[in-house]
Short mmCIF file of C-alpha atoms in Angstrom, two decimals:
data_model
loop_
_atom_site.label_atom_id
_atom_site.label_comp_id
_atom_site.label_asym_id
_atom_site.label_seq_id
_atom_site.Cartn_x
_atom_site.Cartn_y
_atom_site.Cartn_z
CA UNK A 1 112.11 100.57 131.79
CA UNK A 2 115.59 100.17 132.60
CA UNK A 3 117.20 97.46 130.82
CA UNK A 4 117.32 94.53 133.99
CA UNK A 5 113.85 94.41 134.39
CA UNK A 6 113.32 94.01 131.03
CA UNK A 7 116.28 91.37 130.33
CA UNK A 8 114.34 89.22 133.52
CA UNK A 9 111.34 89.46 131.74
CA UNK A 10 112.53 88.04 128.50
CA UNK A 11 114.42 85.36 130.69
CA UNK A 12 110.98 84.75 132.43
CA UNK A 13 109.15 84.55 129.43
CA UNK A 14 111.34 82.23 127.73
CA UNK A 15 111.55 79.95 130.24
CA UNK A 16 107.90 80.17 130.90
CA UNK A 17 107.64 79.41 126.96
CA UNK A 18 109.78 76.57 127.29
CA UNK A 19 107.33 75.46 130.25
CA UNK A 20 104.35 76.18 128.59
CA UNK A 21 105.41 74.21 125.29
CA UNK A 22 105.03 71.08 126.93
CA UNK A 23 101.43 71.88 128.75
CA UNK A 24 99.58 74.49 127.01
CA UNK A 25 99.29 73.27 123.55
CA UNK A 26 97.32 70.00 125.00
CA UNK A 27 98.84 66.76 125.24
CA UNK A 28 100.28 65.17 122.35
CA UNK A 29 99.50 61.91 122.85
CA UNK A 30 95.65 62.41 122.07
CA UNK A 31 94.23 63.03 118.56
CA UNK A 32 94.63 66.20 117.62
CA UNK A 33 90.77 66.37 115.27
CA UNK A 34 87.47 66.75 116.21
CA UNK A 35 86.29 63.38 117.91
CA UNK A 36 89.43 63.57 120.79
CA UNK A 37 87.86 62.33 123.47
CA UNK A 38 90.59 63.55 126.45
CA UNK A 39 91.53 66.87 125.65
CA UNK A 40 93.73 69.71 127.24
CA UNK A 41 93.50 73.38 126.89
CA UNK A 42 94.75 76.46 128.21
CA UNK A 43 93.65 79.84 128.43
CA UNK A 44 96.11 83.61 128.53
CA UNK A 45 95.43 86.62 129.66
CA UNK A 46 96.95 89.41 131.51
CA UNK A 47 95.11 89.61 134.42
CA UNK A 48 95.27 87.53 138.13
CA UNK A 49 92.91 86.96 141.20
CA UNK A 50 93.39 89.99 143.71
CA UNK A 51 95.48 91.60 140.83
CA UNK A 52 95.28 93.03 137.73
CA UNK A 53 92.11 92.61 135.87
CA UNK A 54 91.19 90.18 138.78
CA UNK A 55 87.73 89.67 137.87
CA UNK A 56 88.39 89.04 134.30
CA UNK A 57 90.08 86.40 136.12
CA UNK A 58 87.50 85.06 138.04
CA UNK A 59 85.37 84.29 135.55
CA UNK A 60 87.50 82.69 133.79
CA UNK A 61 88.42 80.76 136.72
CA UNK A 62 84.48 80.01 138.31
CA UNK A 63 82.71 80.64 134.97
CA UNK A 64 84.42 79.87 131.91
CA UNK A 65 86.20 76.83 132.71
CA UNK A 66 83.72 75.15 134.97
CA UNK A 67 80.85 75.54 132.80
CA UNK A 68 83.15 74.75 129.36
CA UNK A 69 84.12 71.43 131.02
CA UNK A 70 80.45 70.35 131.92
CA UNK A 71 79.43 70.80 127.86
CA UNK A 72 82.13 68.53 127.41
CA UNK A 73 81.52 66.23 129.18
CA UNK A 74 77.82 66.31 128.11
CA UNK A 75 79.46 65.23 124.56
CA UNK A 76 81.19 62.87 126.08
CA UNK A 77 84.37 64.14 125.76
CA UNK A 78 86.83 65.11 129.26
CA UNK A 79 88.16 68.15 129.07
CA UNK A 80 91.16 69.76 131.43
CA UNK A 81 90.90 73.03 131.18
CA UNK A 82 93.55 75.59 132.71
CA UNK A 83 93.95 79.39 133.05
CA UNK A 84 97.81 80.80 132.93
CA UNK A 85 97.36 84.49 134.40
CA UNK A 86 99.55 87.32 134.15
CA UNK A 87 99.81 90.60 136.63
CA UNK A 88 102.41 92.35 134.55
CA UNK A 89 102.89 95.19 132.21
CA UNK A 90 101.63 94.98 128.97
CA UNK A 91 104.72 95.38 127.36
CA UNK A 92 105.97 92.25 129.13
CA UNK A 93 102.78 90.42 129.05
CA UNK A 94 103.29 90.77 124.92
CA UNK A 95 107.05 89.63 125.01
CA UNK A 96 105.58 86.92 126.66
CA UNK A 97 103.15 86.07 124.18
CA UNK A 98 105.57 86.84 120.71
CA UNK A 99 108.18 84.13 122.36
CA UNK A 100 105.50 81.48 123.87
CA UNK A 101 104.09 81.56 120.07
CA UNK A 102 107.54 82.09 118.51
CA UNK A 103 108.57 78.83 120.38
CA UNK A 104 105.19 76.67 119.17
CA UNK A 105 104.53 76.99 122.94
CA UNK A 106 101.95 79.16 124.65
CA UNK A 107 98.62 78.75 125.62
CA UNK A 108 95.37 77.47 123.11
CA UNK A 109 93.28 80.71 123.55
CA UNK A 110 94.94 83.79 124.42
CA UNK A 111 93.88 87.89 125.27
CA UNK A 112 96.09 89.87 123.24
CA UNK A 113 95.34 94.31 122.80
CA UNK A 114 93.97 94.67 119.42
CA UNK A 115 96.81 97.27 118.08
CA UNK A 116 99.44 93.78 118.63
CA UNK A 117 97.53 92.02 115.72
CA UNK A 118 98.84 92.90 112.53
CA UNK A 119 102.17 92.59 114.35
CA UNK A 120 101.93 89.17 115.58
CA UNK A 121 100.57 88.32 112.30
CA UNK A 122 103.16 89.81 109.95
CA UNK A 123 106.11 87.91 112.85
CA UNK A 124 103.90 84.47 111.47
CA UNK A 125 102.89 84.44 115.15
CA UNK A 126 99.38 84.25 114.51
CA UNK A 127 97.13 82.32 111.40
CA UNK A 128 93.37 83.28 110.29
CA UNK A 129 90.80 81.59 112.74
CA UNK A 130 89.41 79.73 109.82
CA UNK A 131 92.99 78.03 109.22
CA UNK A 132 93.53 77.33 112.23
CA UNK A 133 89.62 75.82 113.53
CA UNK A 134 88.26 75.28 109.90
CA UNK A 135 84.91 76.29 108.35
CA UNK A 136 83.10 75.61 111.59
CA UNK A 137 84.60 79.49 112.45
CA UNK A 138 83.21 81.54 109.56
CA UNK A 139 79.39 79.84 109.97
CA UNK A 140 79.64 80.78 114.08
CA UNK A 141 76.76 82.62 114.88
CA UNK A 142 78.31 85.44 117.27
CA UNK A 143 80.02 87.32 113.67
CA UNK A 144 76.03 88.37 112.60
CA UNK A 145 75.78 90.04 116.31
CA UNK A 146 79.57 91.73 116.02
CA UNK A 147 79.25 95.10 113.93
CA UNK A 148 81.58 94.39 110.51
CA UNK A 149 83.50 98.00 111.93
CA UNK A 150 84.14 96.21 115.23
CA UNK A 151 85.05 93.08 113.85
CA UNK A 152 87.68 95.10 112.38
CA UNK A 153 89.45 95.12 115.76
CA UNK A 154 90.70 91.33 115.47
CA UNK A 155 91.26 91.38 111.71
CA UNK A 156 94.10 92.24 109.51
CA UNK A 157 94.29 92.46 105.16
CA UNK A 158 90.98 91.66 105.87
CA UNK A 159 91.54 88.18 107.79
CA UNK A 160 89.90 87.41 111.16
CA UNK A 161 92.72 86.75 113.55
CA UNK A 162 90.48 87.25 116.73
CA UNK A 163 87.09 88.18 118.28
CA UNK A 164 86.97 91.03 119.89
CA UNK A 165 86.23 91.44 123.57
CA UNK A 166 84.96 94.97 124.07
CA UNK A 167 85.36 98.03 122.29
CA UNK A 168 84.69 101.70 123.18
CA UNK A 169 83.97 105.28 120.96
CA UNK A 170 85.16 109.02 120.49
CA UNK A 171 82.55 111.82 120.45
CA UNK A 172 82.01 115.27 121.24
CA UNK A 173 80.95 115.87 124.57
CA UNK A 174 79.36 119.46 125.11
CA UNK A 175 77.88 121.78 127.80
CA UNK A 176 74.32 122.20 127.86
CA UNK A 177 73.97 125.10 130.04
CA UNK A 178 77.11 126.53 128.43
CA UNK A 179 75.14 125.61 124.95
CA UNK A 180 71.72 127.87 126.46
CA UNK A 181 73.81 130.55 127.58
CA UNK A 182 75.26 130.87 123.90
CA UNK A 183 71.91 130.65 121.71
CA UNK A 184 72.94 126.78 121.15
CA UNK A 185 70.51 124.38 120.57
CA UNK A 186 70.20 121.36 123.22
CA UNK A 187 70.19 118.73 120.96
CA UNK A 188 72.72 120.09 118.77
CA UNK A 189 74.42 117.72 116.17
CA UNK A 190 77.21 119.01 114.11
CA UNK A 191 77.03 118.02 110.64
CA UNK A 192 80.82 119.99 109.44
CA UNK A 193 83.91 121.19 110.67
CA UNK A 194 82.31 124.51 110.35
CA UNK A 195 79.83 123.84 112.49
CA UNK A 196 82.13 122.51 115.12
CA UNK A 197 84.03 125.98 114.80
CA UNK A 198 80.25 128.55 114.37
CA UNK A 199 79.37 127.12 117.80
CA UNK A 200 82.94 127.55 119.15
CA UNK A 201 82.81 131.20 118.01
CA UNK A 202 79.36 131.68 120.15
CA UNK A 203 81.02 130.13 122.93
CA UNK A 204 83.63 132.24 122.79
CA UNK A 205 81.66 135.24 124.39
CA UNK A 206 81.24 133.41 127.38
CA UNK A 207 83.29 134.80 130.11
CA UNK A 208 86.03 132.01 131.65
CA UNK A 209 85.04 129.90 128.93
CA UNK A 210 87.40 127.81 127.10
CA UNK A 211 85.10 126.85 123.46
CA UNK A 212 86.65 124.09 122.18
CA UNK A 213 89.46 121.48 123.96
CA UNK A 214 90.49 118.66 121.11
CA UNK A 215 93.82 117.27 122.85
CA UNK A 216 96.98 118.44 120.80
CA UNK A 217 100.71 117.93 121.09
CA UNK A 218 102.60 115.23 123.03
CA UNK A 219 102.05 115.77 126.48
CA UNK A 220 98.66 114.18 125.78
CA UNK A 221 99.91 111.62 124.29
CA UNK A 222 98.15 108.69 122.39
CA UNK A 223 94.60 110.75 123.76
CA UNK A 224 95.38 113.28 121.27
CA UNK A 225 95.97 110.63 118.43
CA UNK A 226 92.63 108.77 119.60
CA UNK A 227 90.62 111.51 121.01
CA UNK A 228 91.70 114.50 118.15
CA UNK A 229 93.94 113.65 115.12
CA UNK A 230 92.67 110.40 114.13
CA UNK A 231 89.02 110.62 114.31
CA UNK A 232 89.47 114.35 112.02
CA UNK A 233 91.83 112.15 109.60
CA UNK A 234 89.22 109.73 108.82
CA UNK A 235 86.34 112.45 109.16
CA UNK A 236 88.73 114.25 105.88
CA UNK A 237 88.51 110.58 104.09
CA UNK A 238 92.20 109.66 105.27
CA UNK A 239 93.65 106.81 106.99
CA UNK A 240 96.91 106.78 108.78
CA UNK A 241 97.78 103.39 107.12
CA UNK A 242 96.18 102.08 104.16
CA UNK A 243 97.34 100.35 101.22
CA UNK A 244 100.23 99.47 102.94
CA UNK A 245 101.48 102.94 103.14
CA UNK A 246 101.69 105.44 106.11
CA UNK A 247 99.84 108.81 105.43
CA UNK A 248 102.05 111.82 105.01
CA UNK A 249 101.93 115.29 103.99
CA UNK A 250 98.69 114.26 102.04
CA UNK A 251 95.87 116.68 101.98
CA UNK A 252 93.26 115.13 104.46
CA UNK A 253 96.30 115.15 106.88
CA UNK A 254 96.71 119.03 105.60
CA UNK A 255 93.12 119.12 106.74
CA UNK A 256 93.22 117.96 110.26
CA UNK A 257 96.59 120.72 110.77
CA UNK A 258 93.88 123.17 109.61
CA UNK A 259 91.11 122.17 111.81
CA UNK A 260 93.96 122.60 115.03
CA UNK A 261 95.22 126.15 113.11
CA UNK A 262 91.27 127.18 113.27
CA UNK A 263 90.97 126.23 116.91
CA UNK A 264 93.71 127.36 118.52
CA UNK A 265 95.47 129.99 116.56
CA UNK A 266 91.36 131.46 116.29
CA UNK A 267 91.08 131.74 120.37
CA UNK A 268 88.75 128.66 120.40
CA UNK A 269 90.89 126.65 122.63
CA UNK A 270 93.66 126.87 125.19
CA UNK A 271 97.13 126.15 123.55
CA UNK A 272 98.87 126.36 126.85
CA UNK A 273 96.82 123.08 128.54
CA UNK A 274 97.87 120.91 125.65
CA UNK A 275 101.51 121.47 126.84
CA UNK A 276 100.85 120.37 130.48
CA UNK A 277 101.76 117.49 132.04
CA UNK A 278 98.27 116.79 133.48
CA UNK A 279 96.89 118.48 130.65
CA UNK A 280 94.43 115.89 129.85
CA UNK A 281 93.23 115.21 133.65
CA UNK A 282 93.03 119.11 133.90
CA UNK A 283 90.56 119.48 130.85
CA UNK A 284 88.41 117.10 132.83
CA UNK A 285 88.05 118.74 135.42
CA UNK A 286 87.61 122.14 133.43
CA UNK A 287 84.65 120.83 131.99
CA UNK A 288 83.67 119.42 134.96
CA UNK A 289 83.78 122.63 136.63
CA UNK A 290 81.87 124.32 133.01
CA UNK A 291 84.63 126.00 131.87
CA UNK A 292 85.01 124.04 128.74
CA UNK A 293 82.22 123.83 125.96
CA UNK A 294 82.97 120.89 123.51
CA UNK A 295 85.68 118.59 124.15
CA UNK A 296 86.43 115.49 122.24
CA UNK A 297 86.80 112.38 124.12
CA UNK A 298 85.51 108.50 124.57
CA UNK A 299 83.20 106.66 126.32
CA UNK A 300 85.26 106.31 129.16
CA UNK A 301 84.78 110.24 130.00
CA UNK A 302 81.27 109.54 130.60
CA UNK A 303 81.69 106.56 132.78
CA UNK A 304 84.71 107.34 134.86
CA UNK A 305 85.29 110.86 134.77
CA UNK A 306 82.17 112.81 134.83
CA UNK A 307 80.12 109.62 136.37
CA UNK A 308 77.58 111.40 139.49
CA UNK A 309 79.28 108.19 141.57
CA UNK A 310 82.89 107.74 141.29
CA UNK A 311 83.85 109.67 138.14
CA UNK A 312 87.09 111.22 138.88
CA UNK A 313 85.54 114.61 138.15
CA UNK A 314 82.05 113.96 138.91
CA UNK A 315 78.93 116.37 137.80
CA UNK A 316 76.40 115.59 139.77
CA UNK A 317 74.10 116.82 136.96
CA UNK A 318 75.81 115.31 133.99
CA UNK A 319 72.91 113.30 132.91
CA UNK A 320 71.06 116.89 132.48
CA UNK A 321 73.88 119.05 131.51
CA UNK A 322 76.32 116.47 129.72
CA UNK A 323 75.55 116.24 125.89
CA UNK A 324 77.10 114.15 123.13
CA UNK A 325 77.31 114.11 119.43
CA UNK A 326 78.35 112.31 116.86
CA UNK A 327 81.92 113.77 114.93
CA UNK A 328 81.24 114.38 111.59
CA UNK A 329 83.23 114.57 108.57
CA UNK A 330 84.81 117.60 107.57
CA UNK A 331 81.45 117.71 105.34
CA UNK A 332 78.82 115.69 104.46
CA UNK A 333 79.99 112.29 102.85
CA UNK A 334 84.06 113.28 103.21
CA UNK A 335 84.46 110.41 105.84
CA UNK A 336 85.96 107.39 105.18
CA UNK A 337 83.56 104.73 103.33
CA UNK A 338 82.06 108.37 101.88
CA UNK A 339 80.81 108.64 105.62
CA UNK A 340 78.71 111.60 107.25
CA UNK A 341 80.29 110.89 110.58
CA UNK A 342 83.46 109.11 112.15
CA UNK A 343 84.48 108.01 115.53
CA UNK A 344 87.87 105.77 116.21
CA UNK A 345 87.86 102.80 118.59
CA UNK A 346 90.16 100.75 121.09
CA UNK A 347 89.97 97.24 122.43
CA UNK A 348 91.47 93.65 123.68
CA UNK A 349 91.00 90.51 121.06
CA UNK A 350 91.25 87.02 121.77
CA UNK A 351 93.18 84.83 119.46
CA UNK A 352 93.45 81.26 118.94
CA UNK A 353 97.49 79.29 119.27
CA UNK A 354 97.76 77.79 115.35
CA UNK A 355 99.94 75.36 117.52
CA UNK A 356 97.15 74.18 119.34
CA UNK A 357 97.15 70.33 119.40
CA UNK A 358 93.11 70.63 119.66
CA UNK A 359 92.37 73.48 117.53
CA UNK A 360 88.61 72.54 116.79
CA UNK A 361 87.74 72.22 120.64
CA UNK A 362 90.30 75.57 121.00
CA UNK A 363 87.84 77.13 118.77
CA UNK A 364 84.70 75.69 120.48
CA UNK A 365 86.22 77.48 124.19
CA UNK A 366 86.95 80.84 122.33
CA UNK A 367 83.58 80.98 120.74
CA UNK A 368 81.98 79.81 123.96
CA UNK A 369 84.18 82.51 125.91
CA UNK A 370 82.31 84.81 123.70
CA UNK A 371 78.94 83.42 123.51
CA UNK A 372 76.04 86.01 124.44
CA UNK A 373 75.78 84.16 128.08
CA UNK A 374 79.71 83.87 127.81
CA UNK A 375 79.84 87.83 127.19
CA UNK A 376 76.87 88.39 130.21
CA UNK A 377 78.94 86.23 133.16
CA UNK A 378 81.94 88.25 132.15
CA UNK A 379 80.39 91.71 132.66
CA UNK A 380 78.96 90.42 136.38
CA UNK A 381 76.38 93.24 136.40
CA UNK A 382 78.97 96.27 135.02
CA UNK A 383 77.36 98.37 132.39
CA UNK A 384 80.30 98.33 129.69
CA UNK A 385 80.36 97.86 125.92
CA UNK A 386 81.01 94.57 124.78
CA UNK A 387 81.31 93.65 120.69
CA UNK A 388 78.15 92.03 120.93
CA UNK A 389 75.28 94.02 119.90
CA UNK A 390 72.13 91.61 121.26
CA UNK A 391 74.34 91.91 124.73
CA UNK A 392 74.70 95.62 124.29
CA UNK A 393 71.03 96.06 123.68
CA UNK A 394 70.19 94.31 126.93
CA UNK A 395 73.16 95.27 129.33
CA UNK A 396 72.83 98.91 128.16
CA UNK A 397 68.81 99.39 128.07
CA UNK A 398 68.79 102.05 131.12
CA UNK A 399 72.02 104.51 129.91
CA UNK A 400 71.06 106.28 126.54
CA UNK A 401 74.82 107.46 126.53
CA UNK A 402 76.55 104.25 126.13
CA UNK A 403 73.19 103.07 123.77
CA UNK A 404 74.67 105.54 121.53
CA UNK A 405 77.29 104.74 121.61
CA UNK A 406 76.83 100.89 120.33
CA UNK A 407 73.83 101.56 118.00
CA UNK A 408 74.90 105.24 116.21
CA UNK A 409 79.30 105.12 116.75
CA UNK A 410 80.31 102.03 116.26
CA UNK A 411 78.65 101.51 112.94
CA UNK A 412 80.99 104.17 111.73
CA UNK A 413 83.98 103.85 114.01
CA UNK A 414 87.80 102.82 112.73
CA UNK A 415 90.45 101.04 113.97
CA UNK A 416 94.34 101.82 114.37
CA UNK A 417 96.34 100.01 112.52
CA UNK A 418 98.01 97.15 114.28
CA UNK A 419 101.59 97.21 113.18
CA UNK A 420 104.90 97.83 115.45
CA UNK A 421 105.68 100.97 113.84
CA UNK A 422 102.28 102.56 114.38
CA UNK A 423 103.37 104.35 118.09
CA UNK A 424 106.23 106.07 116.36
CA UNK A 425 104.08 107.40 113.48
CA UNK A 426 101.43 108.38 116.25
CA UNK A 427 103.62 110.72 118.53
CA UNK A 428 105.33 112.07 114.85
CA UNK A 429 101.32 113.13 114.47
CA UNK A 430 100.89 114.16 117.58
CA UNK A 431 104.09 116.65 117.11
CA UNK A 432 102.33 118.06 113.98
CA UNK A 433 99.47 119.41 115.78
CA UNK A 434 101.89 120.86 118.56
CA UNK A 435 103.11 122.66 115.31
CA UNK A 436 100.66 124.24 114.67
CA UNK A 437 98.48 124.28 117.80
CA UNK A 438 102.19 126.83 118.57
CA UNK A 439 101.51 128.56 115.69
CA UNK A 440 103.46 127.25 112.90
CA UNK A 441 101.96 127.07 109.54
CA UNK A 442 100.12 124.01 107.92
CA UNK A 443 102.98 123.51 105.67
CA UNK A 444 105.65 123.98 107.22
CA UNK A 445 104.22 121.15 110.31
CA UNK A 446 103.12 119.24 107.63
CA UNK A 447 107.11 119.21 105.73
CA UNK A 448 108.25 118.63 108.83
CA UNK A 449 105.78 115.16 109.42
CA UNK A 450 106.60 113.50 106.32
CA UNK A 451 110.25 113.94 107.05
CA UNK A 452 109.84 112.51 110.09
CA UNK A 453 107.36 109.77 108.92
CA UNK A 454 110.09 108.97 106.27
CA UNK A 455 112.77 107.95 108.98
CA UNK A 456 110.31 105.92 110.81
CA UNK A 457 108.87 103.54 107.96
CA UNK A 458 111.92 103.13 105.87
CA UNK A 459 111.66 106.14 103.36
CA UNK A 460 109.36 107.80 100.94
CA UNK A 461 108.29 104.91 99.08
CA UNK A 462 106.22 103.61 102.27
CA UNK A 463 104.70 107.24 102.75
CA UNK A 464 101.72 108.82 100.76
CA UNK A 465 102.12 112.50 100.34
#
């Protein structure tokens, strides 16, 4: 972004903050507890009628809003309820956000991405939900339907900041026919890093058959953080950030730069298509076409890329030919929590303003937002995973894939963590397994991480090694 457009957002947002200050907190002349009987809220998110995210919109325009008021008023109280909606980037929609709340402006309830928590918080932008709404938050029955792992998505030092909206989960996708051709079993189910790499080795005397594609290197960019270094990180009992320190040149990280060595200095995957520009989008349609065996990637491969009807590299057979596993730990019990298996996980929050004049009735429209009927207007039919397991259960009945997902990944799934630093760490990861998926030595990538990881979080004594 050049620097213009981004010196008009920051004038836009901070005179939309200035705006905002007066409305979207509610009105200051009411009482700010509980028994308010006039109160006025407002609602953020990045997304518009007709434009982006534009039925996210509409429901919160014809669903959320109209309905929220009605309870209201069934307690007696009048509520004026307003959506602000944003069309933008969402690097500009989040400048928006850090100066509305920086200015004890911005709207009551407000959609932030899950990786801008920890951020927000540590700026004092953001306050626990229970500060903020009071014990009426922690005794709210949606927490016993949201998986503790998924929770994990709106919290930070182990606070609730947020409830998640949806959320979404890596595993290894695999090629049935491929897998028959080989001597591999149909239902097969990894259990080790070894096993990953035996059935790669059978693969690899299929002809025109790449074995194994686990994205590497830059050109993929944050897929190969989400979709291949991460989820092998926690799957060797490491955590890119924990204890506030940023993982180095320690030995599960030595681990994953194995893992890569294994697959692609061994001729189990294609080093070349991890340096492409359309790398990613080409490995789709590779293993589209069966020319790739096991490739790591979300739940999003399964409903927009290989999807019979509109996937952008549809298989008309993949509900036959499409398998999935779980990732497992390097071995049994090396995961993270001393789990079998691993997955990582993305998603959008909402937050509550600790401005808010009317935080109790803030908290009453964010937990209503997210109420199971909340959750069911807002999917309008769409079979996608929401944090809500009862939803889940009933929205996801007919497509065993995305079932799978919710009741066998996201029990074990992790989080990134949500810090400003985090993207800078990521591509310095991503770098490492260009190392070494170019041949360089575990080692010597490794060195050449922490050095790297060093300059980024302000020296050695922020780094395990």
């Amino acid at each position: 972004m050049s620097a213009k457009p981004r010196h008009a957002a920051a004038v836009l947002a901070a005179l939309t903050a200035v705006a905002l200050a007066a409305t979207a907190c509610g009105d200051s002349s009411e009482p700010a507890g509980k028994d308010a009987k006039n109160i006025t809220l407002t609602i953020a998110a990045n997304s518009i009628v007709g434009g982006k995210s534009s039925a996210g919109a509409e429901w919160i325009e014809k669903w959320v809003i109209p309905k929220f008021i009605e309870a209201q008023k069934a307690k007696g109280v009048t509520a004026k309820v307003t959506f602000v909606p944003s069309g933008v980037d969402d690097e500009q929609y989040k400048t928006k956000q850090a100066l509305d709340l920086r200015s004890k402006g911005g709207a009551d309830v407000i959609a932030l991405d899950g990786i801008w928590v920890g951020e927000f918080v540590q700026a004092g932008y953001l306050k626990p939900l229970s500060d903020v709404a009071g014990s009426e938050v922690d005794s709210w029955e949606g927490w016993s339907q949201i998986p503790e792992t998924v929770q994990g998505l709106g919290s930070f030092d182990g606070k609730r900041y947020g409830i998640p909206l949806g959320t979404d989960g890596r595993v290894l996708y695999y090629n049935k026919k491929l897998f028959a051709q080989a001597g591999l079993p149909a239902d097969w189910q990894p259990k080790s890093w070894q096993e990953i790499l035996d059935a790669g080795t059978k693969l690899k005397a299929l002809p025109g058959v790449t074995p194994i594609q686990i994205n590497a290197g830059t050109a993929m960019g944050e897929a190969t953080s989400m979709q291949g270094a991460l989820p092998l990180l926690v799957g060797a009992g490491g955590e890119i950030y924990k204890d506030n320190k940023w993982a180095g040149a320690s030995q599960p990280v030595k681990d994953v730069l194995d893992f890569y060595t294994k697959v692609y200095g061994g001729g189990l995957g294609d080093p070349k298509l991890q340096q492409e520009a359309k790398g990613r989008d080409k490995s789709f349609a590779e293993f589209a076409a069966g020319k790739i065996g096991i490739l790591g990637e979300g739940d999003y491969f399964w409903r927009s890329v290989v999807n019979p009807s509109g996937g952008i590299a549809k298989m008309a057979d993949r509900d036959t030919t499409v398998g999935y596993a779980l990732i497992p730990a390097k071995q049994p019990g090396a995961g993270i929590r001393g789990q079998d298996f691993v997955s990582m996980s993305g998603g959008g929050v909402r937050v509550l303003n600790p401005n808010s004049k009317f935080p109790s009735h803030a908290w009453e429209l964010l937990s209503f937002m997210h109420s199971a009927e909340g959750v069911k207007a807002e999917l309008a039919g769409e079979k996608r995973i929401t944090a809500r397991t009862d939803v889940n259960k009933e929205v996801l009945a007919g497509d065993p894939m995305l079932s799978f997902i919710t009741d066998k990944v996201l029990p074990v799934t992790a989080y990134r963590p949500p810090l400003a630093v985090y993207p800078q760490v990521s591509v310095a990861l991503q770098e490492a397994t260009a190392d070494v998926a170019g041949g360089k030595s575990v080692d010597e990538a490794a060195t050449a991480y922490q050095k790297k990881v060093e300059g980024i979080v302000g020296g050695p004594g922020n780094v395990t090694s």
